[in-house]
C-alpha cells in the first residue's frame, strides 16, 4: 500500500485538499484528529497524561485542552513528554487502520512531517503552500485567533521553501479551483505510479 503524506503550514489548506482527494475515493487518515480522539478514549494515555500533568489534565471526562496548552506554554519540555505518550499510540492505531484499507494509495494528513524527520514513513509527500497574507486572512475568519498568535505559529514552523525542496509534489493554494485541479492531476499521477 502506498502511503502519501499531505502536509503544509497552518492555514495552507491541507485539510481542504485532503478532503477533496478523500471525496475522490482516497482513504484519509488525519493524524491530529486521531491523536485527539485517542487522548479522550485511551485509558492508558489518560493514566500517563494524568501522572505527568495531574488530575486537571481531564475535565468532565474530556481532555482539558486549555489546561494542557497553558502547561506546555509554560514548560516546553512538556510537549515532548506528551508526544512521547501519544505518538506511539497514534502510530499503532494508524498501522491497524492501514491494514483495513483497500485502495491503490492512502493519504495521511500531518501538520508536521519534515520538522520531526518523519519523511521516510511516506512513499510520497504533497506539500500545500499559500501566500502568508492569505493564510492569515483565512485563519482569522476560521478561528477565534489574532494575527500575532498566527504569526508566532507560522514562524515556529519550517518555511515553505525548505519543505518544498523535500516534497514530491507541491500544491499552491492561493486559488481554490486551481489548487483542486492540481490535486486531481497529482492523484492521477500517484494512481499511475501505484499501478507500476
Ligand atoms: P490547519 O493547519 O490550521 O489545520 P489547514 O492547512 O488544514 O489548516 P484548512 O483548514 O484546509 O487549512 O484551510 C484553512 C481555512 O481556509 C479554512 O477555513 C478553509 O475553508 C479556508 N480555505 C482553504 N483554502 C482556501 C482557498 N483556496 N480560498 C479560500 N479559503 C480557503
PDB file of C-alpha atoms and ligand atoms in Angstrom:
ATOM      1  CA  UNK A   1       0.000   0.000   0.000  1.00  0.00           C
ATOM      2  CA  UNK A   2       1.363   3.366  -0.988  1.00  0.00           C
ATOM      3  CA  UNK A   3       1.374   5.954   1.801  1.00  0.00           C
ATOM      4  CA  UNK A   4       1.135   9.579   0.704  1.00  0.00           C
ATOM      5  CA  UNK A   5       1.659  12.313   3.269  1.00  0.00           C
ATOM      6  CA  UNK A   6      -0.066  15.662   2.903  1.00  0.00           C
ATOM      7  CA  UNK A   7       1.398  18.478   4.902  1.00  0.00           C
ATOM      8  CA  UNK A   8       1.713  22.253   4.928  1.00  0.00           C
ATOM      9  CA  UNK A   9       1.914  25.170   7.305  1.00  0.00           C
ATOM     10  CA  UNK A  10      -1.020  26.351   9.393  1.00  0.00           C
ATOM     11  CA  UNK A  11      -3.875  27.589   7.207  1.00  0.00           C
ATOM     12  CA  UNK A  12      -2.240  26.472   3.945  1.00  0.00           C
ATOM     13  CA  UNK A  13      -5.317  24.405   3.101  1.00  0.00           C
ATOM     14  CA  UNK A  14      -4.081  20.851   3.614  1.00  0.00           C
ATOM     15  CA  UNK A  15      -7.397  19.721   5.137  1.00  0.00           C
ATOM     16  CA  UNK A  16      -9.340  21.285   2.254  1.00  0.00           C
ATOM     17  CA  UNK A  17      -7.188  19.472  -0.333  1.00  0.00           C
ATOM     18  CA  UNK A  18      -7.121  16.217   1.634  1.00  0.00           C
ATOM     19  CA  UNK A  19     -10.935  16.196   1.883  1.00  0.00           C
ATOM     20  CA  UNK A  20     -11.196  16.743  -1.863  1.00  0.00           C
ATOM     21  CA  UNK A  21      -8.956  13.727  -2.541  1.00  0.00           C
ATOM     22  CA  UNK A  22     -10.928  11.745   0.020  1.00  0.00           C
ATOM     23  CA  UNK A  23     -14.117  12.556  -1.894  1.00  0.00           C
ATOM     24  CA  UNK A  24     -12.424  11.067  -4.973  1.00  0.00           C
ATOM     25  CA  UNK A  25     -12.117   7.799  -3.054  1.00  0.00           C
ATOM     26  CA  UNK A  26      -8.702   8.088  -1.399  1.00  0.00           C
ATOM     27  CA  UNK A  27      -8.812   6.794   2.194  1.00  0.00           C
ATOM     28  CA  UNK A  28      -7.764   9.605   4.539  1.00  0.00           C
ATOM     29  CA  UNK A  29      -6.138   9.397   7.968  1.00  0.00           C
ATOM     30  CA  UNK A  30      -5.943  12.708   9.811  1.00  0.00           C
ATOM     31  CA  UNK A  31      -3.183  12.262  12.388  1.00  0.00           C
ATOM     32  CA  UNK A  32      -4.165  15.248  14.579  1.00  0.00           C
ATOM     33  CA  UNK A  33      -7.822  14.214  14.745  1.00  0.00           C
ATOM     34  CA  UNK A  34      -6.922  10.639  15.604  1.00  0.00           C
ATOM     35  CA  UNK A  35      -4.479  11.849  18.277  1.00  0.00           C
ATOM     36  CA  UNK A  36      -7.230  13.985  19.841  1.00  0.00           C
ATOM     37  CA  UNK A  37      -9.715  11.103  19.736  1.00  0.00           C
ATOM     38  CA  UNK A  38      -7.210   8.682  21.279  1.00  0.00           C
ATOM     39  CA  UNK A  39      -6.353  11.131  24.057  1.00  0.00           C
ATOM     40  CA  UNK A  40     -10.018  11.097  25.029  1.00  0.00           C
ATOM     41  CA  UNK A  41     -10.688   7.415  24.626  1.00  0.00           C
ATOM     42  CA  UNK A  42      -7.485   5.542  25.567  1.00  0.00           C
ATOM     43  CA  UNK A  43      -7.291   4.640  29.263  1.00  0.00           C
ATOM     44  CA  UNK A  44      -3.519   4.121  29.007  1.00  0.00           C
ATOM     45  CA  UNK A  45      -2.956   7.608  27.567  1.00  0.00           C
ATOM     46  CA  UNK A  46      -5.247   9.108  30.192  1.00  0.00           C
ATOM     47  CA  UNK A  47      -3.378   7.398  33.038  1.00  0.00           C
ATOM     48  CA  UNK A  48       0.023   8.513  31.711  1.00  0.00           C
ATOM     49  CA  UNK A  49      -1.039  12.100  30.991  1.00  0.00           C
ATOM     50  CA  UNK A  50      -2.642  12.389  34.421  1.00  0.00           C
ATOM     51  CA  UNK A  51       0.603  11.113  36.003  1.00  0.00           C
ATOM     52  CA  UNK A  52       2.571  13.909  34.311  1.00  0.00           C
ATOM     53  CA  UNK A  53       0.119  16.826  34.243  1.00  0.00           C
ATOM     54  CA  UNK A  54      -2.025  15.987  37.271  1.00  0.00           C
ATOM     55  CA  UNK A  55      -5.766  15.380  37.656  1.00  0.00           C
ATOM     56  CA  UNK A  56      -6.597  18.611  35.795  1.00  0.00           C
ATOM     57  CA  UNK A  57      -5.404  17.024  32.548  1.00  0.00           C
ATOM     58  CA  UNK A  58      -9.007  15.835  32.146  1.00  0.00           C
ATOM     59  CA  UNK A  59     -12.201  17.684  32.927  1.00  0.00           C
ATOM     60  CA  UNK A  60     -15.714  16.199  32.706  1.00  0.00           C
ATOM     61  CA  UNK A  61     -14.197  13.038  31.237  1.00  0.00           C
ATOM     62  CA  UNK A  62     -12.652  15.009  28.350  1.00  0.00           C
ATOM     63  CA  UNK A  63      -9.085  16.118  27.711  1.00  0.00           C
ATOM     64  CA  UNK A  64      -8.661  19.575  29.248  1.00  0.00           C
ATOM     65  CA  UNK A  65      -7.010  21.304  26.291  1.00  0.00           C
ATOM     66  CA  UNK A  66      -6.854  24.778  27.805  1.00  0.00           C
ATOM     67  CA  UNK A  67      -5.073  23.481  30.896  1.00  0.00           C
ATOM     68  CA  UNK A  68      -2.613  21.395  28.851  1.00  0.00           C
ATOM     69  CA  UNK A  69      -1.900  24.261  26.444  1.00  0.00           C
ATOM     70  CA  UNK A  70      -1.028  26.522  29.392  1.00  0.00           C
ATOM     71  CA  UNK A  71       1.258  23.892  30.936  1.00  0.00           C
ATOM     72  CA  UNK A  72       3.040  23.316  27.624  1.00  0.00           C
ATOM     73  CA  UNK A  73       3.368  27.051  27.011  1.00  0.00           C
ATOM     74  CA  UNK A  74       4.967  27.470  30.452  1.00  0.00           C
ATOM     75  CA  UNK A  75       7.298  24.487  30.074  1.00  0.00           C
ATOM     76  CA  UNK A  76       8.224  23.463  26.545  1.00  0.00           C
ATOM     77  CA  UNK A  77       9.630  20.096  27.705  1.00  0.00           C
ATOM     78  CA  UNK A  78       6.032  19.078  28.495  1.00  0.00           C
ATOM     79  CA  UNK A  79       5.224  18.917  24.783  1.00  0.00           C
ATOM     80  CA  UNK A  80       7.935  16.328  24.177  1.00  0.00           C
ATOM     81  CA  UNK A  81       6.667  14.334  27.159  1.00  0.00           C
ATOM     82  CA  UNK A  82       3.093  14.431  25.884  1.00  0.00           C
ATOM     83  CA  UNK A  83       4.190  13.451  22.372  1.00  0.00           C
ATOM     84  CA  UNK A  84       6.195  10.535  23.748  1.00  0.00           C
ATOM     85  CA  UNK A  85       2.969   9.199  25.258  1.00  0.00           C
ATOM     86  CA  UNK A  86       0.592   9.958  22.396  1.00  0.00           C
ATOM     87  CA  UNK A  87       2.668   9.421  19.220  1.00  0.00           C
ATOM     88  CA  UNK A  88       3.394   5.686  19.651  1.00  0.00           C
ATOM     89  CA  UNK A  89      -0.321   5.062  20.245  1.00  0.00           C
ATOM     90  CA  UNK A  90      -1.294   7.002  17.115  1.00  0.00           C
ATOM     91  CA  UNK A  91       1.377   5.109  15.148  1.00  0.00           C
ATOM     92  CA  UNK A  92      -0.033   1.724  16.152  1.00  0.00           C
ATOM     93  CA  UNK A  93      -3.600   2.921  15.549  1.00  0.00           C
ATOM     94  CA  UNK A  94      -2.514   4.054  12.058  1.00  0.00           C
ATOM     95  CA  UNK A  95      -0.922   0.650  11.337  1.00  0.00           C
ATOM     96  CA  UNK A  96      -4.151  -1.131  12.253  1.00  0.00           C
ATOM     97  CA  UNK A  97      -6.182   1.332  10.141  1.00  0.00           C
ATOM     98  CA  UNK A  98      -3.802   0.866   7.194  1.00  0.00           C
ATOM     99  CA  UNK A  99      -4.266  -2.904   7.189  1.00  0.00           C
ATOM    100  CA  UNK A 100      -8.003  -2.445   6.633  1.00  0.00           C
ATOM    101  CA  UNK A 101      -7.698  -0.130   3.605  1.00  0.00           C
ATOM    102  CA  UNK A 102      -8.313  -1.347   0.114  1.00  0.00           C
ATOM    103  CA  UNK A 103      -7.233   1.330  -2.329  1.00  0.00           C
ATOM    104  CA  UNK A 104      -4.186   1.935  -4.553  1.00  0.00           C
ATOM    105  CA  UNK A 105      -2.928   4.502  -2.062  1.00  0.00           C
ATOM    106  CA  UNK A 106      -3.902   6.213   1.165  1.00  0.00           C
ATOM    107  CA  UNK A 107      -3.455   9.792   2.284  1.00  0.00           C
ATOM    108  CA  UNK A 108      -2.178  10.729   5.724  1.00  0.00           C
ATOM    109  CA  UNK A 109      -2.606  14.350   6.758  1.00  0.00           C
ATOM    110  CA  UNK A 110       0.001  15.517   9.238  1.00  0.00           C
ATOM    111  CA  UNK A 111       0.906  19.101  10.098  1.00  0.00           C
ATOM    112  CA  UNK A 112       4.418  18.041  10.982  1.00  0.00           C
ATOM    113  CA  UNK A 113       6.391  15.597   8.864  1.00  0.00           C
ATOM    114  CA  UNK A 114       9.705  17.237   7.979  1.00  0.00           C
ATOM    115  CA  UNK A 115      10.098  19.031  11.303  1.00  0.00           C
ATOM    116  CA  UNK A 116      10.236  15.672  13.086  1.00  0.00           C
ATOM    117  CA  UNK A 117      12.292  13.927  10.393  1.00  0.00           C
ATOM    118  CA  UNK A 118       9.420  11.559   9.591  1.00  0.00           C
ATOM    119  CA  UNK A 119       9.602  11.764   5.783  1.00  0.00           C
ATOM    120  CA  UNK A 120      10.823   8.157   5.480  1.00  0.00           C
ATOM    121  CA  UNK A 121       7.429   6.958   6.716  1.00  0.00           C
ATOM    122  CA  UNK A 122       5.922   8.086   3.395  1.00  0.00           C
ATOM    123  CA  UNK A 123       6.266   6.945  -0.212  1.00  0.00           C
ATOM    124  CA  UNK A 124       5.367  10.404  -1.485  1.00  0.00           C
ATOM    125  CA  UNK A 125       4.792  13.752   0.190  1.00  0.00           C
ATOM    126  CA  UNK A 126       2.480  16.510  -1.009  1.00  0.00           C
ATOM    127  CA  UNK A 127       3.122  19.947   0.491  1.00  0.00           C
ATOM    128  CA  UNK A 128       0.378  22.551   0.319  1.00  0.00           C
ATOM    129  CA  UNK A 129       1.547  26.160   0.302  1.00  0.00           C
ATOM    130  CA  UNK A 130      -0.213  29.525   0.107  1.00  0.00           C
ATOM    131  CA  UNK A 131       0.813  33.135   0.498  1.00  0.00           C
ATOM    132  CA  UNK A 132       1.267  34.144   4.111  1.00  0.00           C
ATOM    133  CA  UNK A 133      -1.241  37.011   3.922  1.00  0.00           C
ATOM    134  CA  UNK A 134      -3.934  34.718   2.526  1.00  0.00           C
ATOM    135  CA  UNK A 135      -3.278  32.132   5.214  1.00  0.00           C
ATOM    136  CA  UNK A 136      -3.587  34.749   7.949  1.00  0.00           C
ATOM    137  CA  UNK A 137      -6.791  36.113   6.415  1.00  0.00           C
ATOM    138  CA  UNK A 138      -8.337  32.618   6.215  1.00  0.00           C
ATOM    139  CA  UNK A 139      -7.331  31.692   9.758  1.00  0.00           C
ATOM    140  CA  UNK A 140      -8.713  34.934  11.165  1.00  0.00           C
ATOM    141  CA  UNK A 141     -12.017  34.023   9.523  1.00  0.00           C
ATOM    142  CA  UNK A 142     -11.909  30.372  10.671  1.00  0.00           C
ATOM    143  CA  UNK A 143     -10.566  30.624  14.218  1.00  0.00           C
ATOM    144  CA  UNK A 144     -11.006  32.776  17.244  1.00  0.00           C
ATOM    145  CA  UNK A 145      -7.396  33.909  16.971  1.00  0.00           C
ATOM    146  CA  UNK A 146      -5.364  37.012  16.232  1.00  0.00           C
ATOM    147  CA  UNK A 147      -2.609  37.945  13.813  1.00  0.00           C
ATOM    148  CA  UNK A 148       0.169  37.817  16.437  1.00  0.00           C
ATOM    149  CA  UNK A 149      -0.744  34.284  17.550  1.00  0.00           C
ATOM    150  CA  UNK A 150      -0.960  33.081  13.942  1.00  0.00           C
ATOM    151  CA  UNK A 151       2.391  34.657  13.039  1.00  0.00           C
ATOM    152  CA  UNK A 152       4.016  33.077  16.100  1.00  0.00           C
ATOM    153  CA  UNK A 153       2.886  29.634  14.875  1.00  0.00           C
ATOM    154  CA  UNK A 154       3.940  30.306  11.279  1.00  0.00           C
ATOM    155  CA  UNK A 155       7.384  31.477  12.414  1.00  0.00           C
ATOM    156  CA  UNK A 156       7.770  28.353  14.540  1.00  0.00           C
ATOM    157  CA  UNK A 157       7.162  26.043  11.555  1.00  0.00           C
ATOM    158  CA  UNK A 158       9.604  25.273   8.759  1.00  0.00           C
ATOM    159  CA  UNK A 159       9.490  27.821   5.901  1.00  0.00           C
ATOM    160  CA  UNK A 160       7.612  26.600   2.821  1.00  0.00           C
ATOM    161  CA  UNK A 161      10.778  26.754   0.687  1.00  0.00           C
ATOM    162  CA  UNK A 162      12.517  24.158   2.867  1.00  0.00           C
ATOM    163  CA  UNK A 163       9.504  21.805   2.773  1.00  0.00           C
ATOM    164  CA  UNK A 164       9.055  22.262  -0.974  1.00  0.00           C
ATOM    165  CA  UNK A 165      12.646  21.148  -1.636  1.00  0.00           C
ATOM    166  CA  UNK A 166      11.967  17.831   0.042  1.00  0.00           C
ATOM    167  CA  UNK A 167       8.472  17.191  -1.346  1.00  0.00           C
ATOM    168  CA  UNK A 168       7.446  15.040  -4.285  1.00  0.00           C
ATOM    169  CA  UNK A 169       4.502  17.298  -5.103  1.00  0.00           C
ATOM    170  CA  UNK A 170       3.646  20.886  -4.226  1.00  0.00           C
ATOM    171  CA  UNK A 171       0.185  22.425  -4.452  1.00  0.00           C
ATOM    172  CA  UNK A 172      -0.100  26.205  -4.389  1.00  0.00           C
ATOM    173  CA  UNK A 173      -3.427  27.006  -2.812  1.00  0.00           C
ATOM    174  CA  UNK A 174      -3.854  30.709  -3.475  1.00  0.00           C
ATOM    175  CA  UNK A 175      -6.838  29.998  -5.678  1.00  0.00           C
ATOM    176  CA  UNK A 176      -9.092  27.126  -4.631  1.00  0.00           C
ATOM    177  CA  UNK A 177     -10.164  25.931  -8.092  1.00  0.00           C
ATOM    178  CA  UNK A 178      -6.656  25.714  -9.471  1.00  0.00           C
ATOM    179  CA  UNK A 179      -5.417  24.031  -6.277  1.00  0.00           C
ATOM    180  CA  UNK A 180      -8.141  21.379  -6.528  1.00  0.00           C
ATOM    181  CA  UNK A 181      -7.311  20.808 -10.205  1.00  0.00           C
ATOM    182  CA  UNK A 182      -3.629  20.393  -9.305  1.00  0.00           C
ATOM    183  CA  UNK A 183      -4.636  17.931  -6.598  1.00  0.00           C
ATOM    184  CA  UNK A 184      -6.593  15.889  -9.153  1.00  0.00           C
ATOM    185  CA  UNK A 185      -3.589  15.800 -11.506  1.00  0.00           C
ATOM    186  CA  UNK A 186      -1.353  14.606  -8.678  1.00  0.00           C
ATOM    187  CA  UNK A 187      -3.981  11.996  -7.783  1.00  0.00           C
ATOM    188  CA  UNK A 188      -3.825  10.638 -11.348  1.00  0.00           C
ATOM    189  CA  UNK A 189      -0.010  10.576 -11.248  1.00  0.00           C
ATOM    190  CA  UNK A 190       0.031   8.652  -7.977  1.00  0.00           C
ATOM    191  CA  UNK A 191      -2.555   6.194  -9.309  1.00  0.00           C
ATOM    192  CA  UNK A 192      -0.247   5.577 -12.280  1.00  0.00           C
ATOM    193  CA  UNK A 193       2.788   5.208 -10.035  1.00  0.00           C
ATOM    194  CA  UNK A 194       0.917   2.771  -7.813  1.00  0.00           C
ATOM    195  CA  UNK A 195      -0.049   0.534 -10.738  1.00  0.00           C
ATOM    196  CA  UNK A 196       3.617   0.029 -11.766  1.00  0.00           C
TER     197      UNK A 196
HETATM  198  P1  LIG B   1      -4.531  23.935   9.918  1.00  0.00           P
HETATM  199  O1  LIG B   1      -3.056  23.769   9.817  1.00  0.00           O
HETATM  200  O2  LIG B   1      -4.899  25.042  10.807  1.00  0.00           O
HETATM  201  O3  LIG B   1      -5.261  22.671  10.222  1.00  0.00           O
HETATM  202  P2  LIG B   1      -5.062  23.643   7.074  1.00  0.00           P
HETATM  203  O4  LIG B   1      -3.736  23.766   6.397  1.00  0.00           O
HETATM  204  O5  LIG B   1      -5.603  22.271   7.217  1.00  0.00           O
HETATM  205  O6  LIG B   1      -5.037  24.408   8.452  1.00  0.00           O
HETATM  206  P3  LIG B   1      -7.622  24.399   6.010  1.00  0.00           P
HETATM  207  O7  LIG B   1      -8.327  24.151   7.295  1.00  0.00           O
HETATM  208  O8  LIG B   1      -7.868  23.480   4.880  1.00  0.00           O
HETATM  209  O9  LIG B   1      -6.051  24.573   6.257  1.00  0.00           O
HETATM  210  O10 LIG B   1      -7.910  25.884   5.498  1.00  0.00           O
HETATM  211  C1  LIG B   1      -7.898  26.990   6.390  1.00  0.00           C
HETATM  212  C2  LIG B   1      -9.143  27.835   6.143  1.00  0.00           C
HETATM  213  O11 LIG B   1      -9.037  28.444   4.859  1.00  0.00           O
HETATM  214  C3  LIG B   1     -10.430  27.023   6.108  1.00  0.00           C
HETATM  215  O12 LIG B   1     -11.451  27.785   6.684  1.00  0.00           O
HETATM  216  C4  LIG B   1     -10.691  26.790   4.624  1.00  0.00           C
HETATM  217  O13 LIG B   1     -12.058  26.649   4.326  1.00  0.00           O
HETATM  218  C5  LIG B   1     -10.115  28.064   4.003  1.00  0.00           C
HETATM  219  N1  LIG B   1      -9.505  27.863   2.690  1.00  0.00           N
HETATM  220  C6  LIG B   1      -8.696  26.861   2.299  1.00  0.00           C
HETATM  221  N2  LIG B   1      -8.280  27.030   1.029  1.00  0.00           N
HETATM  222  C7  LIG B   1      -8.855  28.169   0.593  1.00  0.00           C
HETATM  223  C8  LIG B   1      -8.819  28.903  -0.642  1.00  0.00           C
HETATM  224  N3  LIG B   1      -8.094  28.485  -1.679  1.00  0.00           N
HETATM  225  N4  LIG B   1      -9.544  30.041  -0.720  1.00  0.00           N
HETATM  226  C9  LIG B   1     -10.243  30.481   0.342  1.00  0.00           C
HETATM  227  N5  LIG B   1     -10.327  29.857   1.521  1.00  0.00           N
HETATM  228  C10 LIG B   1      -9.643  28.710   1.666  1.00  0.00           C
END
